[in-house]
C-alpha positions as CSV (number, residue, x, y, z in Angstrom):
1,X,15.3,-10.6,0.1
2,X,12.3,-10.1,-2.1
3,X,9.0,-8.3,-1.6
4,X,6.0,-8.1,-3.8
5,X,4.0,-4.9,-3.5
6,X,0.4,-4.8,-4.8
7,X,-2.3,-2.2,-4.2
8,X,-5.6,-0.8,-5.5
9,X,-7.0,-4.1,-6.7
10,X,-10.5,-2.6,-6.2
11,X,-12.5,-5.9,-6.2
12,X,-15.8,-5.0,-7.6
13,X,-14.0,-3.2,-10.4
14,X,-10.9,-5.4,-10.7
15,X,-9.2,-6.3,-14.0
16,X,-10.0,-10.0,-13.8
17,X,-7.5,-11.1,-16.3
18,X,-4.7,-9.1,-14.7
19,X,-5.6,-10.4,-11.3
20,X,-5.5,-14.0,-12.5
21,X,-2.2,-13.5,-14.2
22,X,-0.8,-11.7,-11.2
23,X,-1.6,-14.6,-9.0
24,X,0.6,-16.9,-11.1
25,X,3.4,-14.4,-11.5
26,X,3.5,-13.7,-7.8
27,X,3.9,-17.4,-7.1
28,X,6.7,-17.6,-9.6
29,X,8.5,-14.7,-7.9
30,X,8.4,-16.6,-4.6
31,X,8.7,-13.5,-2.4
32,X,9.6,-13.4,1.3
33,X,6.6,-11.2,1.9
34,X,3.6,-9.9,-0.1
35,X,2.6,-6.4,0.8
36,X,-1.0,-5.2,0.0
37,X,-1.0,-1.4,0.2
38,X,-4.7,-0.7,0.4
39,X,-7.9,-0.2,-1.7
40,X,-8.7,-3.9,-1.8
41,X,-12.3,-3.0,-2.7
42,X,-14.2,-0.6,-4.8
43,X,-17.1,0.4,-2.4
44,X,-16.2,-1.5,0.8
45,X,-19.0,-4.0,0.2
46,X,-19.0,-7.4,2.0
47,X,-19.0,-9.2,-1.3
48,X,-15.9,-7.2,-2.4
49,X,-14.1,-8.0,0.8
50,X,-14.9,-11.7,0.4
51,X,-13.4,-11.6,-3.1
52,X,-10.3,-9.8,-1.8
53,X,-9.9,-12.2,1.1
54,X,-10.2,-15.2,-1.3
55,X,-7.6,-13.8,-3.6
56,X,-5.1,-12.9,-0.9
57,X,-5.5,-16.4,0.6
58,X,-4.4,-17.7,-2.8
59,X,-1.1,-15.8,-2.7
60,X,2.2,-17.0,-1.2
61,X,2.5,-16.5,2.5
62,X,3.2,-14.4,4.5
63,X,1.2,-11.3,3.6
64,X,0.8,-7.9,5.2
65,X,-2.3,-6.0,4.4
66,X,-3.3,-2.3,5.1
67,X,-6.6,-0.6,4.2
68,X,-7.2,2.3,1.8
69,X,-9.8,5.0,1.5
70,X,-12.0,2.7,-0.6
71,X,-12.1,0.1,2.2
72,X,-14.8,1.7,4.3
73,X,-18.4,1.3,3.1
74,X,-20.0,4.4,1.6
75,X,-22.7,3.5,-0.8
76,X,-26.3,3.8,0.6
77,X,-27.7,4.8,4.0
78,X,-27.0,1.5,5.7
79,X,-23.5,1.4,4.4
80,X,-22.8,4.9,5.7
81,X,-24.0,3.9,9.1
82,X,-21.4,1.1,9.1
83,X,-18.8,3.6,7.9
84,X,-19.4,5.9,10.8
85,X,-19.9,3.3,13.5
86,X,-17.6,0.4,12.5
87,X,-15.5,1.6,9.6
88,X,-12.9,-1.1,9.7
89,X,-15.0,-4.1,10.9
90,X,-15.1,-5.8,7.5
91,X,-11.4,-5.3,7.0
92,X,-10.5,-6.5,10.5
93,X,-12.6,-9.6,10.2
94,X,-10.6,-10.8,7.2
95,X,-7.2,-9.3,7.6
96,X,-6.6,-8.4,11.2
97,X,-5.8,-5.0,12.7
98,X,-6.1,-2.0,10.3
99,X,-3.1,-0.2,11.8
100,X,0.1,-1.0,13.5
101,X,0.9,-4.5,12.2
102,X,4.6,-5.4,12.3
103,X,6.4,-8.2,10.5
104,X,10.0,-9.3,10.9
105,X,12.1,-11.7,8.9
106,X,15.9,-12.1,8.4
107,X,17.3,-8.7,7.7
108,X,13.9,-7.1,7.4
109,X,11.5,-5.1,9.6
110,X,8.1,-4.0,8.2
111,X,5.4,-2.0,10.0
112,X,2.1,-0.6,8.8
113,X,0.5,2.8,9.0
114,X,-3.2,3.3,8.3
115,X,-3.5,6.7,6.5
116,X,-7.2,6.2,5.5
117,X,-10.0,7.8,7.5
118,X,-13.7,7.1,7.6
119,X,-14.4,10.8,7.9
120,X,-12.5,14.1,8.2
121,X,-13.0,17.8,8.8
122,X,-12.7,18.5,5.1
123,X,-14.8,17.8,2.0
124,X,-12.7,15.1,0.4
125,X,-12.5,12.2,2.7
126,X,-10.5,10.1,0.2
127,X,-7.3,12.0,1.1
128,X,-4.9,10.7,3.8
129,X,-4.0,11.6,7.3
130,X,-1.4,10.6,9.9
131,X,-1.8,11.2,13.6
132,X,1.0,12.1,16.0
133,X,0.4,8.9,18.0
134,X,0.7,6.8,14.8
135,X,4.0,8.5,14.0
136,X,5.3,7.8,17.5
137,X,4.4,4.2,17.3
138,X,6.1,3.7,13.9
139,X,9.2,5.6,15.1
140,X,9.5,3.3,18.1
141,X,9.3,0.2,15.9
142,X,12.0,1.5,13.5
143,X,14.3,2.5,16.3
144,X,14.0,-0.9,17.9
145,X,14.8,-2.7,14.7
146,X,18.3,-4.2,14.2
147,X,20.6,-1.6,12.7
148,X,21.3,-3.6,9.5
149,X,17.7,-4.5,8.8
150,X,15.9,-3.1,5.7
151,X,13.3,-0.9,7.4
152,X,10.0,-0.7,5.5
153,X,6.8,1.2,6.3
154,X,3.6,0.4,4.5
155,X,0.6,2.8,4.1
156,X,-1.9,3.5,1.4
157,X,-1.4,7.2,0.6
158,X,2.0,8.6,-0.5
159,X,3.1,10.6,2.5
160,X,4.4,13.4,0.2
161,X,3.0,14.5,-3.2
162,X,4.5,12.7,-6.2
163,X,5.8,15.1,-8.9
164,X,3.8,14.6,-12.1
165,X,1.4,12.1,-10.4
166,X,-2.1,11.7,-11.8
167,X,-3.8,12.6,-8.5
168,X,-3.0,14.0,-5.1
169,X,-2.9,12.3,-1.7
170,X,-2.7,15.5,0.4
171,X,-1.9,13.6,3.6
172,X,-2.4,15.7,6.7
173,X,0.7,15.2,8.8
174,X,2.4,13.4,5.9
175,X,5.4,15.6,5.5
176,X,6.1,15.6,9.2
177,X,5.6,11.8,9.2
178,X,8.1,11.4,6.3
179,X,10.7,13.5,8.1
180,X,10.3,11.6,11.4
181,X,10.4,8.2,9.8
182,X,13.6,9.1,8.0
183,X,15.1,10.3,11.3
184,X,14.1,6.9,12.8
185,X,15.9,5.0,10.1
186,X,13.2,4.1,7.5
187,X,14.6,2.9,4.2
188,X,11.4,2.6,2.2
189,X,7.8,3.8,2.5
190,X,5.5,1.6,0.3
191,X,2.1,3.0,-0.8
192,X,-0.5,2.9,-3.5
193,X,-3.5,5.3,-4.1
194,X,-2.4,7.1,-7.3
195,X,-2.6,4.0,-9.5
196,X,0.8,4.7,-11.0
197,X,4.2,3.1,-10.0
198,X,6.9,5.5,-8.9
199,X,10.1,5.7,-6.9
200,X,11.2,9.1,-5.4
201,X,13.7,10.1,-2.8
202,X,12.4,11.5,0.5
203,X,14.1,14.9,0.7
204,X,15.1,14.6,4.4
205,X,18.2,13.3,6.2
206,X,20.7,11.7,3.9
207,X,18.3,11.5,1.0
208,X,18.5,7.7,0.7
209,X,15.1,6.9,2.0
210,X,12.6,6.3,-0.8
211,X,8.9,6.5,-1.4
212,X,7.8,3.6,-3.6
213,X,4.3,3.3,-5.1
214,X,2.7,0.5,-6.9
215,X,0.1,0.6,-9.7
216,X,-3.4,-0.9,-9.8
217,X,-4.9,-4.2,-10.7
218,X,-8.2,-2.6,-11.4
219,X,-9.9,-1.1,-14.4
220,X,-9.3,2.3,-13.0
221,X,-6.0,3.0,-14.9
222,X,-4.3,6.3,-14.7
223,X,-1.5,6.4,-17.3
224,X,-0.1,2.9,-16.9
225,X,-1.3,-0.7,-17.6
226,X,-2.5,-2.8,-14.6
227,X,0.6,-3.9,-12.6
228,X,2.5,-4.4,-9.4
229,X,6.0,-4.1,-8.0
230,X,8.7,-6.6,-7.3
231,X,11.4,-5.3,-4.8
232,X,14.7,-7.1,-4.5
233,X,17.2,-6.0,-1.8
234,X,20.7,-7.0,-0.9
235,X,23.2,-5.6,1.5
236,X,24.0,-2.6,-0.7
237,X,21.2,-1.9,-3.1
238,X,17.4,-2.0,-3.6
239,X,15.9,-2.7,-7.0
240,X,12.3,-2.0,-7.8
241,X,10.7,-3.5,-10.9
242,X,7.3,-2.3,-12.0
243,X,5.5,-5.1,-13.9
244,X,2.7,-4.2,-16.3
245,X,0.0,-6.5,-17.7
246,X,0.1,-6.2,-21.5
247,X,-0.8,-8.6,-24.3
248,X,-1.9,-11.2,-21.8
249,X,1.2,-11.3,-19.7
250,X,3.2,-9.3,-17.2
251,X,6.3,-7.6,-18.6
252,X,8.8,-5.1,-17.2
253,X,7.4,-1.6,-17.5
254,X,10.2,0.3,-15.6
255,X,13.0,-0.4,-13.1
256,X,14.7,1.7,-10.5
257,X,17.8,1.0,-8.3
258,X,19.0,2.9,-5.3
259,X,21.7,2.5,-2.7
260,X,20.9,1.3,0.8
261,X,21.9,3.5,3.7
């Protein structure tokens, strides 16, 4: 099976040439599922959401989309009012529920977890959070999945800090969530947020569950060219290929491989 993982396109600040080239490359990859791991927009504006929806509609189906911290309005008094009263309305109108979306295909179970918050009891609202009720729901989905399925969770913020990453996620409840998801059988947790592709083992259970992050398709680069991930899985192994947009085309930037549980 094959997944494409994109995140942090930030329409309103997107790298237009990279986005255009990504559209063609994703069609060439012919994935079983396209996962969009948050931060579709730059400022949560209606025009940015419209651009994001048009682009995602141009990609191969099916798609699974989760929001990120940039996908709530926050520029100007009227936008802040929307943020506090209907933070996910623009997202939901175009992509469906912001949390708890499940997708199943042959040998594959995917579920989503919204780690973004419109407001928090801390200064930096861009950081992530996971509630106990969210953890319980995802655990139930994973435990109900067929035992041989590849079990994937999609969120925006990495649940645990990435060593050497260019920024932090500081997800409240993230370490507990990672531990519980591994106990429930998660194989991969896909995320974005830090604008740099990575693969790192979750240090719980048998150590075979992995955090997998994708880069950005925006102008907000943090140490890597614009890019996205292609994930290939068979019965014994998962391979992650980070593609980078350089010299007018997507080329392999780095690859990882790890054994399935």
